[in-house]
Amino acid sequence: MNELYDAIVLGGGPGGATAGLLLARAGWRVAIIEKARFPRRKVCGEYVSNLPLLRQLGVAEDFHKLAGPPVREVGLFAGETVLSAPMPRSSETLEGWGRGLGREVLDTMMLDHAAGAGAHVWQPWGATRLERRGDISLCETAHRENRQAREFRTKVVIAANGSSEPGTLPTQPVRPALRSSDLLGFKAHFRDSALLPGLMPLLVFPGGYGGMVHSNDGRVSLSCCIRRDEWERLRRARPRNCAAETVFEHIRKYCRGAREALAGACQDGGWMSAGAIRPGIRERFAPGLFSVGNAAGEAHPIIAEGISMAMQSAWLLCEGLLARGRGSWPADTLDEIGREYARAWRKSFQPRLRAAEVFAHLAMRPVPVALFVSLFRSFPALVTLAARWSGKTQQVVPSTMGVPRSIDRRCEFPDQFDA
């Protein structure tokens, strides 16, 4: 069967659902192709900071009903050091602070809203082939269970399928060679944790880093990244242990704060893993093809901005598409939209990626960690400043011209900025 859409979105996560919701609400005929059945668990820090965008999308009320408590403090658990400082608050964020919400809940909620706006959700379907013919893209898809096939035609393809799964599509990376610097991700939920409500600490340990946050249903999420070479060293020392449990033991050994917070906790479900995680900036557009979320660029998870950046990048792209109206655009118009989107993306997200890269490399090296921990103990306000540098007060909002701009709402001087 051959069906025509104004746009096809590959991936139904937060970025893909945001794009599908915005375009469908504007009257576009949109297909969202998602290979997994929801709800699905996923390795992710679960923190969402872009609450103004949730209001714009019309999902804020549902989000606040489901999410964990407001994250009012950011912390640092490194060795024997346990400290906290106020989370920077954006004057643009009327709700106050970001919150944690499990991906199995967040993704389902966002995709339901996109479907409610009129997007056609194909799930569990996967794209098997993507080809550009003139000014039309042909997307062949197959049902993940019964292998039923369909072919879709569209002017615009939006890649929101992440960056970690290699494949043959133009939106997927080739399978990379293994590197010692690769980051491997692990995640689990816990109940009855002693972690203070409203505190989101950064965990620093040899060869890696992680984070904890209160999520939905009274759970605490622990997610972490560790270098492949450090992970292999740990595995050689404990060959009979489960890989994730070996990393968890490593964290408890070197983070007193995590050890104490989870001393009486019980694990809720099994460990999840992902890798290799390779942060960096990727191609944002090609003829008729635009990338959002990690497919466009991925920051080190140390800044806990992955979900927010995915949704904000989708907003940036859709504002550019909708500013041209709905219709058949010549190829040069799509190229112009792509160039504008790439510039807006860099302006909005490149500083976060650079800050995350610096933070991550420092966190995985013992000497810099010792120096900065000593500095943070003396000046806890620097922890708040680092959270701001990571993008916690930066929001992507629409300007009066219809083209998004990225602004930094500084909590200390709210009267200096427009509402």
GROMACS .gro file of C-alpha atoms in nm:
model
  419
    1MET     CA    1   0.000   0.000   0.000
    2ASN     CA    2   0.123   0.348  -0.090
    3GLU     CA    3   0.017   0.642   0.128
    4LEU     CA    4   0.100   1.010   0.098
    5TYR     CA    5   0.188   1.225   0.400
    6ASP     CA    6   0.304   1.582   0.444
    7ALA     CA    7   0.569   1.457   0.687
    8ILE     CA    8   0.694   1.124   0.818
    9VAL     CA    9   0.856   1.110   1.161
   10LEU     CA   10   1.090   0.819   1.230
   11GLY     CA   11   1.074   0.749   1.605
   12GLY     CA   12   0.800   0.813   1.860
   13GLY     CA   13   1.012   0.926   2.156
   14PRO     CA   14   0.991   1.277   2.304
   15GLY     CA   15   1.150   1.446   2.001
   16GLY     CA   16   0.945   1.256   1.742
   17ALA     CA   17   0.620   1.295   1.936
   18THR     CA   18   0.684   1.668   1.974
   19ALA     CA   19   0.736   1.708   1.600
   20GLY     CA   20   0.431   1.497   1.516
   21LEU     CA   21   0.212   1.685   1.764
   22LEU     CA   22   0.313   2.030   1.639
   23LEU     CA   23   0.269   1.947   1.270
   24ALA     CA   24  -0.057   1.758   1.317
   25ARG     CA   25  -0.199   2.041   1.523
   26ALA     CA   26  -0.123   2.275   1.231
   27GLY     CA   27  -0.324   2.055   0.995
   28TRP     CA   28  -0.044   1.850   0.842
   29ARG     CA   29  -0.101   1.488   0.753
   30VAL     CA   30   0.169   1.323   0.965
   31ALA     CA   31   0.282   0.965   1.017
   32ILE     CA   32   0.489   0.867   1.320
   33ILE     CA   33   0.668   0.535   1.272
   34GLU     CA   34   0.774   0.375   1.599
   35LYS     CA   35   0.926   0.028   1.608
   36ALA     CA   36   0.863  -0.053   1.978
   37ARG     CA   37   0.541  -0.109   2.162
   38PHE     CA   38   0.478   0.137   2.443
   39PRO     CA   39   0.518   0.150   2.732
   40ARG     CA   40   0.885   0.071   2.697
   41ARG     CA   41   1.174   0.121   2.935
   42LYS     CA   42   1.482   0.303   2.817
   43VAL     CA   43   1.824   0.400   2.951
   44CYS     CA   44   1.781   0.768   3.026
   45GLY     CA   45   1.827   1.014   3.312
   46GLU     CA   46   1.450   1.091   3.313
   47TYR     CA   47   1.492   1.459   3.405
   48VAL     CA   48   1.287   1.711   3.206
   49SER     CA   49   1.369   2.081   3.240
   50ASN     CA   50   1.182   2.248   2.952
   51LEU     CA   51   0.849   2.304   3.126
   52PRO     CA   52   0.753   2.611   2.914
   53LEU     CA   53   0.761   2.392   2.605
   54LEU     CA   54   0.539   2.135   2.777
   55ARG     CA   55   0.286   2.415   2.832
   56GLN     CA   56   0.309   2.516   2.467
   57LEU     CA   57   0.248   2.157   2.364
   58GLY     CA   58  -0.053   2.123   2.595
   59VAL     CA   59   0.093   1.833   2.795
   60ALA     CA   60   0.205   2.017   3.110
   61GLU     CA   61  -0.102   1.924   3.316
   62ASP     CA   62  -0.060   1.552   3.249
   63PHE     CA   63   0.315   1.578   3.308
   64HIS     CA   64   0.274   1.735   3.652
   65LYS     CA   65   0.019   1.473   3.754
   66LEU     CA   66   0.261   1.192   3.673
   67ALA     CA   67   0.610   1.329   3.742
   68GLY     CA   68   0.815   1.321   4.060
   69PRO     CA   69   0.868   1.617   4.294
   70PRO     CA   70   1.022   1.944   4.168
   71VAL     CA   71   1.402   1.925   4.157
   72ARG     CA   72   1.499   2.223   4.373
   73GLU     CA   73   1.858   2.123   4.448
   74VAL     CA   74   2.150   1.989   4.251
   75GLY     CA   75   2.409   1.783   4.436
   76LEU     CA   76   2.749   1.622   4.408
   77PHE     CA   77   2.833   1.275   4.540
   78ALA     CA   78   3.205   1.212   4.486
   79GLY     CA   79   3.406   0.989   4.717
   80GLU     CA   80   3.322   1.091   5.071
   81THR     CA   81   3.190   1.429   4.958
   82VAL     CA   82   2.815   1.487   4.978
   83LEU     CA   83   2.702   1.840   4.905
   84SER     CA   84   2.407   2.024   4.753
   85ALA     CA   85   2.319   2.369   4.622
   86PRO     CA   86   2.006   2.539   4.482
   87MET     CA   87   1.903   2.438   4.133
   88PRO     CA   88   1.900   2.752   3.913
   89ARG     CA   89   1.545   2.858   3.844
   90SER     CA   90   1.430   3.014   3.519
   91SER     CA   91   1.185   3.302   3.537
   92GLU     CA   92   1.033   3.158   3.217
   93THR     CA   93   0.941   2.844   3.411
   94LEU     CA   94   0.630   2.940   3.604
   95GLU     CA   95   0.609   2.591   3.755
   96GLY     CA   96   0.946   2.647   3.921
   97TRP     CA   97   1.178   2.356   3.851
   98GLY     CA   98   1.216   2.053   3.631
   99ARG     CA   99   1.102   1.704   3.734
  100GLY     CA  100   1.175   1.339   3.669
  101LEU     CA  101   0.942   1.108   3.480
  102GLY     CA  102   1.010   0.752   3.363
  103ARG     CA  103   1.045   0.708   2.989
  104GLU     CA  104   0.781   0.434   2.984
  105VAL     CA  105   0.534   0.697   3.111
  106LEU     CA  106   0.666   1.007   2.935
  107ASP     CA  107   0.693   0.849   2.591
  108THR     CA  108   0.343   0.699   2.609
  109MET     CA  109   0.196   1.029   2.725
  110MET     CA  110   0.366   1.230   2.449
  111LEU     CA  111   0.273   0.986   2.172
  112ASP     CA  112  -0.090   0.976   2.292
  113HIS     CA  113  -0.106   1.354   2.269
  114ALA     CA  114   0.042   1.348   1.918
  115ALA     CA  115  -0.221   1.093   1.813
  116GLY     CA  116  -0.489   1.306   1.977
  117ALA     CA  117  -0.375   1.600   1.765
  118GLY     CA  118  -0.427   1.394   1.450
  119ALA     CA  119  -0.092   1.226   1.385
  120HIS     CA  120  -0.117   0.873   1.242
  121VAL     CA  121   0.088   0.647   1.470
  122TRP     CA  122   0.227   0.332   1.311
  123GLN     CA  123   0.340   0.108   1.595
  124PRO     CA  124   0.517  -0.134   1.612
  125TRP     CA  125   0.643  -0.054   1.262
  126GLY     CA  126   0.999   0.010   1.148
  127ALA     CA  127   1.143   0.182   0.843
  128THR     CA  128   1.334  -0.064   0.627
  129ARG     CA  129   1.430   0.160   0.336
  130LEU     CA  130   1.440   0.533   0.272
  131GLU     CA  131   1.505   0.675  -0.073
  132ARG     CA  132   1.482   1.024  -0.221
  133ARG     CA  133   1.333   1.043  -0.571
  134GLY     CA  134   1.322   1.396  -0.704
  135ASP     CA  135   1.133   1.603  -0.448
  136ILE     CA  136   0.961   1.300  -0.287
  137SER     CA  137   1.094   1.059  -0.025
  138LEU     CA  138   0.984   0.696  -0.038
  139CYS     CA  139   0.980   0.518   0.297
  140GLU     CA  140   0.930   0.143   0.304
  141THR     CA  141   0.814   0.007   0.640
  142ALA     CA  142   0.739  -0.331   0.791
  143HIS     CA  143   0.537  -0.442   1.092
  144ARG     CA  144   0.783  -0.565   1.354
  145GLU     CA  145   0.578  -0.875   1.434
  146ASN     CA  146   0.385  -0.994   1.127
  147ARG     CA  147   0.617  -0.834   0.864
  148GLN     CA  148   0.328  -0.670   0.680
  149ALA     CA  149   0.475  -0.404   0.449
  150ARG     CA  150   0.369  -0.055   0.349
  151GLU     CA  151   0.526   0.224   0.147
  152PHE     CA  152   0.481   0.588   0.238
  153ARG     CA  153   0.552   0.897   0.028
  154THR     CA  154   0.630   1.238   0.170
  155LYS     CA  155   0.802   1.569   0.107
  156VAL     CA  156   0.958   1.582   0.454
  157VAL     CA  157   1.121   1.311   0.666
  158ILE     CA  158   1.209   1.388   1.029
  159ALA     CA  159   1.461   1.153   1.186
  160ALA     CA  160   1.395   1.120   1.559
  161ASN     CA  161   1.529   0.767   1.594
  162GLY     CA  162   1.827   0.842   1.818
  163SER     CA  163   2.191   0.779   1.744
  164SER     CA  164   2.281   0.447   1.904
  165GLU     CA  165   2.124   0.191   1.671
  166PRO     CA  166   2.328   0.131   1.356
  167GLY     CA  167   2.159   0.041   1.030
  168THR     CA  168   2.132   0.100   0.658
  169LEU     CA  169   1.897   0.399   0.660
  170PRO     CA  170   2.044   0.743   0.590
  171THR     CA  171   1.924   0.838   0.939
  172GLN     CA  172   2.126   0.563   1.107
  173PRO     CA  173   2.499   0.546   1.179
  174VAL     CA  174   2.717   0.267   1.047
  175ARG     CA  175   2.822   0.016   1.310
  176PRO     CA  176   3.126   0.175   1.475
  177ALA     CA  177   3.447   0.000   1.570
  178LEU     CA  178   3.491  -0.050   1.944
  179ARG     CA  179   3.692   0.214   2.128
  180SER     CA  180   3.823   0.221   2.483
  181SER     CA  181   3.668   0.566   2.529
  182ASP     CA  182   3.316   0.445   2.441
  183LEU     CA  183   3.062   0.511   2.712
  184LEU     CA  184   2.833   0.230   2.825
  185GLY     CA  185   2.507   0.324   2.992
  186PHE     CA  186   2.321   0.151   3.276
  187LYS     CA  187   1.999   0.233   3.458
  188ALA     CA  188   1.771   0.096   3.731
  189HIS     CA  189   1.486   0.213   3.955
  190PHE     CA  190   1.471   0.182   4.332
  191ARG     CA  191   1.200   0.217   4.595
  192ASP     CA  192   1.230   0.329   4.957
  193SER     CA  193   1.541   0.532   4.885
  194ALA     CA  194   1.680   0.777   5.141
  195LEU     CA  195   1.758   1.033   4.867
  196LEU     CA  196   1.609   1.365   4.975
  197PRO     CA  197   1.303   1.465   4.766
  198GLY     CA  198   1.390   1.746   4.528
  199LEU     CA  199   1.763   1.663   4.516
  200MET     CA  200   1.930   1.553   4.191
  201PRO     CA  201   2.293   1.462   4.262
  202LEU     CA  202   2.573   1.404   4.015
  203LEU     CA  203   2.763   1.084   4.095
  204VAL     CA  204   3.135   1.085   4.017
  205PHE     CA  205   3.342   0.768   4.030
  206PRO     CA  206   3.658   0.637   3.857
  207GLY     CA  207   3.599   0.603   3.484
  208GLY     CA  208   3.244   0.732   3.483
  209TYR     CA  209   2.963   0.946   3.616
  210GLY     CA  210   2.593   0.916   3.684
  211GLY     CA  211   2.291   1.075   3.840
  212MET     CA  212   1.990   1.011   4.060
  213VAL     CA  213   1.647   1.172   4.057
  214HIS     CA  214   1.304   1.109   4.207
  215SER     CA  215   1.079   0.985   3.929
  216ASN     CA  216   0.713   0.879   3.912
  217ASP     CA  217   0.533   0.642   4.152
  218GLY     CA  218   0.774   0.706   4.439
  219ARG     CA  219   1.072   0.558   4.256
  220VAL     CA  220   1.428   0.688   4.233
  221SER     CA  221   1.609   0.648   3.904
  222LEU     CA  222   1.984   0.581   3.897
  223SER     CA  223   2.150   0.612   3.557
  224CYS     CA  224   2.521   0.614   3.480
  225CYS     CA  225   2.787   0.600   3.210
  226ILE     CA  226   3.122   0.428   3.235
  227ARG     CA  227   3.412   0.408   2.993
  228ARG     CA  228   3.450   0.077   2.814
  229ASP     CA  229   3.809   0.028   2.932
  230GLU     CA  230   3.710   0.083   3.297
  231TRP     CA  231   3.412  -0.149   3.258
  232GLU     CA  232   3.633  -0.421   3.108
  233ARG     CA  233   3.878  -0.383   3.397
  234LEU     CA  234   3.594  -0.429   3.648
  235ARG     CA  235   3.463  -0.729   3.458
  236ARG     CA  236   3.802  -0.899   3.462
  237ALA     CA  237   3.821  -0.849   3.838
  238ARG     CA  238   3.468  -0.991   3.890
  239PRO     CA  239   3.403  -1.225   3.595
  240ARG     CA  240   3.109  -1.402   3.759
  241ASN     CA  241   2.914  -1.089   3.845
  242CYS     CA  242   2.637  -0.942   3.633
  243ALA     CA  243   2.777  -0.654   3.425
  244ALA     CA  244   2.536  -0.394   3.566
  245GLU     CA  245   2.578  -0.519   3.924
  246THR     CA  246   2.954  -0.486   3.885
  247VAL     CA  247   2.911  -0.120   3.787
  248PHE     CA  248   2.663  -0.065   4.071
  249GLU     CA  249   2.911  -0.209   4.321
  250HIS     CA  250   3.175   0.025   4.177
  251ILE     CA  251   2.947   0.325   4.231
  252ARG     CA  252   2.863   0.231   4.589
  253LYS     CA  253   3.230   0.184   4.666
  254TYR     CA  254   3.332   0.530   4.546
  255CYS     CA  255   3.018   0.740   4.620
  256ARG     CA  256   2.924   0.760   4.986
  257GLY     CA  257   2.613   0.964   4.899
  258ALA     CA  258   2.481   0.696   4.663
  259ARG     CA  259   2.570   0.421   4.908
  260GLU     CA  260   2.377   0.588   5.189
  261ALA     CA  261   2.081   0.689   4.972
  262LEU     CA  262   2.028   0.331   4.852
  263ALA     CA  263   2.131   0.141   5.166
  264GLY     CA  264   1.775   0.041   5.255
  265ALA     CA  265   1.625   0.064   4.908
  266CYS     CA  266   1.486  -0.224   4.702
  267GLN     CA  267   1.536  -0.245   4.328
  268ASP     CA  268   1.222  -0.207   4.117
  269GLY     CA  269   1.273  -0.411   3.799
  270GLY     CA  270   1.593  -0.519   3.633
  271TRP     CA  271   1.890  -0.324   3.508
  272MET     CA  272   1.892  -0.179   3.158
  273SER     CA  273   2.200  -0.114   2.948
  274ALA     CA  274   2.290   0.078   2.633
  275GLY     CA  275   2.599   0.161   2.433
  276ALA     CA  276   2.813   0.270   2.287
  277ILE     CA  277   2.721   0.629   2.367
  278ARG     CA  278   2.925   0.870   2.153
  279PRO     CA  279   2.829   1.233   2.212
  280GLY     CA  280   2.882   1.482   1.932
  281ILE     CA  281   2.722   1.699   1.665
  282ARG     CA  282   2.578   1.522   1.361
  283GLU     CA  283   2.418   1.623   1.033
  284ARG     CA  284   2.098   1.814   1.093
  285PHE     CA  285   1.961   1.808   0.738
  286ALA     CA  286   1.994   1.663   0.390
  287PRO     CA  287   1.755   1.702   0.094
  288GLY     CA  288   1.408   1.642   0.239
  289LEU     CA  289   1.552   1.491   0.557
  290PHE     CA  290   1.584   1.665   0.895
  291SER     CA  291   1.720   1.525   1.222
  292VAL     CA  292   1.611   1.609   1.577
  293GLY     CA  293   1.715   1.483   1.918
  294ASN     CA  294   2.022   1.261   1.941
  295ALA     CA  295   2.008   1.204   1.566
  296ALA     CA  296   2.106   1.571   1.528
  297GLY     CA  297   2.348   1.595   1.817
  298GLU     CA  298   2.405   1.434   2.154
  299ALA     CA  299   2.546   1.586   2.470
  300HIS     CA  300   2.728   1.389   2.737
  301PRO     CA  301   2.451   1.262   2.970
  302ILE     CA  302   2.631   1.429   3.260
  303ILE     CA  303   2.418   1.743   3.212
  304ALA     CA  304   2.084   1.552   3.212
  305GLU     CA  305   1.947   1.752   2.920
  306GLY     CA  306   1.887   1.479   2.660
  307ILE     CA  307   1.506   1.474   2.676
  308SER     CA  308   1.476   1.852   2.685
  309MET     CA  309   1.715   1.898   2.393
  310ALA     CA  310   1.526   1.641   2.186
  311MET     CA  311   1.195   1.820   2.236
  312GLN     CA  312   1.344   2.165   2.189
  313SER     CA  313   1.519   2.067   1.866
  314ALA     CA  314   1.188   1.935   1.730
  315TRP     CA  315   1.028   2.266   1.820
  316LEU     CA  316   1.303   2.457   1.638
  317LEU     CA  317   1.258   2.252   1.323
  318CYS     CA  318   0.878   2.264   1.321
  319GLU     CA  319   0.872   2.640   1.370
  320GLY     CA  320   1.083   2.671   1.055
  321LEU     CA  321   0.859   2.431   0.861
  322LEU     CA  322   0.534   2.589   0.975
  323ALA     CA  323   0.659   2.940   0.902
  324ARG     CA  324   0.654   2.846   0.529
  325GLY     CA  325   0.300   2.714   0.541
  326ARG     CA  326   0.177   2.378   0.426
  327GLY     CA  327   0.229   2.286   0.063
  328SER     CA  328   0.463   2.163  -0.204
  329TRP     CA  329   0.793   2.341  -0.162
  330PRO     CA  330   1.071   2.346  -0.417
  331ALA     CA  331   1.397   2.181  -0.316
  332ASP     CA  332   1.570   2.514  -0.252
  333THR     CA  333   1.302   2.605   0.006
  334LEU     CA  334   1.366   2.284   0.199
  335ASP     CA  335   1.740   2.354   0.182
  336GLU     CA  336   1.680   2.705   0.316
  337ILE     CA  337   1.473   2.564   0.603
  338GLY     CA  338   1.751   2.315   0.674
  339ARG     CA  339   2.021   2.581   0.686
  340GLU     CA  340   1.813   2.801   0.917
  341TYR     CA  341   1.742   2.505   1.142
  342ALA     CA  342   2.110   2.406   1.153
  343ARG     CA  343   2.207   2.761   1.255
  344ALA     CA  344   1.936   2.779   1.522
  345TRP     CA  345   2.033   2.435   1.650
  346ARG     CA  346   2.398   2.532   1.689
  347LYS     CA  347   2.311   2.857   1.863
  348SER     CA  348   2.077   2.681   2.105
  349PHE     CA  349   2.265   2.360   2.179
  350GLN     CA  350   2.633   2.382   2.091
  351PRO     CA  351   2.721   2.564   2.418
  352ARG     CA  352   2.552   2.284   2.614
  353LEU     CA  353   2.741   2.018   2.424
  354ARG     CA  354   3.072   2.194   2.486
  355ALA     CA  355   2.997   2.242   2.857
  356ALA     CA  356   2.891   1.877   2.886
  357GLU     CA  357   3.211   1.761   2.717
  358VAL     CA  358   3.426   1.960   2.960
  359PHE     CA  359   3.229   1.840   3.264
  360ALA     CA  360   3.241   1.476   3.153
  361HIS     CA  361   3.613   1.465   3.083
  362LEU     CA  362   3.690   1.632   3.415
  363ALA     CA  363   3.456   1.397   3.604
  364MET     CA  364   3.632   1.086   3.471
  365ARG     CA  365   3.981   1.194   3.574
  366PRO     CA  366   4.090   1.157   3.939
  367VAL     CA  367   4.316   1.464   3.965
  368PRO     CA  368   4.066   1.720   3.827
  369VAL     CA  369   3.791   1.559   4.035
  370ALA     CA  370   3.989   1.604   4.355
  371LEU     CA  371   4.062   1.969   4.272
  372PHE     CA  372   3.706   2.058   4.179
  373VAL     CA  373   3.550   1.872   4.470
  374SER     CA  374   3.767   2.074   4.704
  375LEU     CA  375   3.661   2.392   4.524
  376PHE     CA  376   3.291   2.299   4.536
  377ARG     CA  377   3.314   2.222   4.907
  378SER     CA  378   3.447   2.573   4.965
  379PHE     CA  379   3.208   2.743   4.723
  380PRO     CA  380   2.884   2.538   4.682
  381ALA     CA  381   2.736   2.816   4.466
  382LEU     CA  382   2.966   2.694   4.188
  383VAL     CA  383   2.749   2.380   4.167
  384THR     CA  384   2.450   2.604   4.088
  385LEU     CA  385   2.658   2.790   3.830
  386ALA     CA  386   2.761   2.464   3.663
  387ALA     CA  387   2.394   2.360   3.642
  388ARG     CA  388   2.316   2.687   3.466
  389TRP     CA  389   2.602   2.634   3.219
  390SER     CA  390   2.453   2.294   3.137
  391GLY     CA  391   2.136   2.464   3.009
  392LYS     CA  392   1.899   2.432   3.304
  393THR     CA  393   1.771   2.790   3.259
  394GLN     CA  394   1.783   2.793   2.879
  395GLN     CA  395   1.457   2.755   2.690
  396VAL     CA  396   1.369   2.756   2.322
  397VAL     CA  397   1.070   2.986   2.274
  398PRO     CA  398   0.896   3.126   1.965
  399SER     CA  399   0.969   3.488   1.879
  400THR     CA  400   0.719   3.730   1.729
  401MET     CA  401   0.871   3.664   1.385
  402GLY     CA  402   0.780   3.295   1.396
  403VAL     CA  403   1.143   3.183   1.406
  404PRO     CA  404   1.257   3.040   1.741
  405ARG     CA  405   1.524   3.203   1.946
  406SER     CA  406   1.715   3.056   2.236
  407ILE     CA  407   1.721   3.272   2.547
  408ASP     CA  408   1.872   3.236   2.890
  409ARG     CA  409   1.632   3.347   3.161
  410ARG     CA  410   1.853   3.423   3.460
  411CYS     CA  411   1.673   3.377   3.786
  412GLU     CA  412   1.853   3.660   3.965
  413PHE     CA  413   1.730   3.939   3.735
  414PRO     CA  414   1.389   3.832   3.599
  415ASP     CA  415   1.270   4.190   3.541
  416GLN     CA  416   1.535   4.243   3.275
  417PHE     CA  417   1.370   3.997   3.038
  418ASP     CA  418   1.045   3.999   2.845
  419ALA     CA  419   0.772   3.763   2.959
   0.00000   0.00000   0.00000
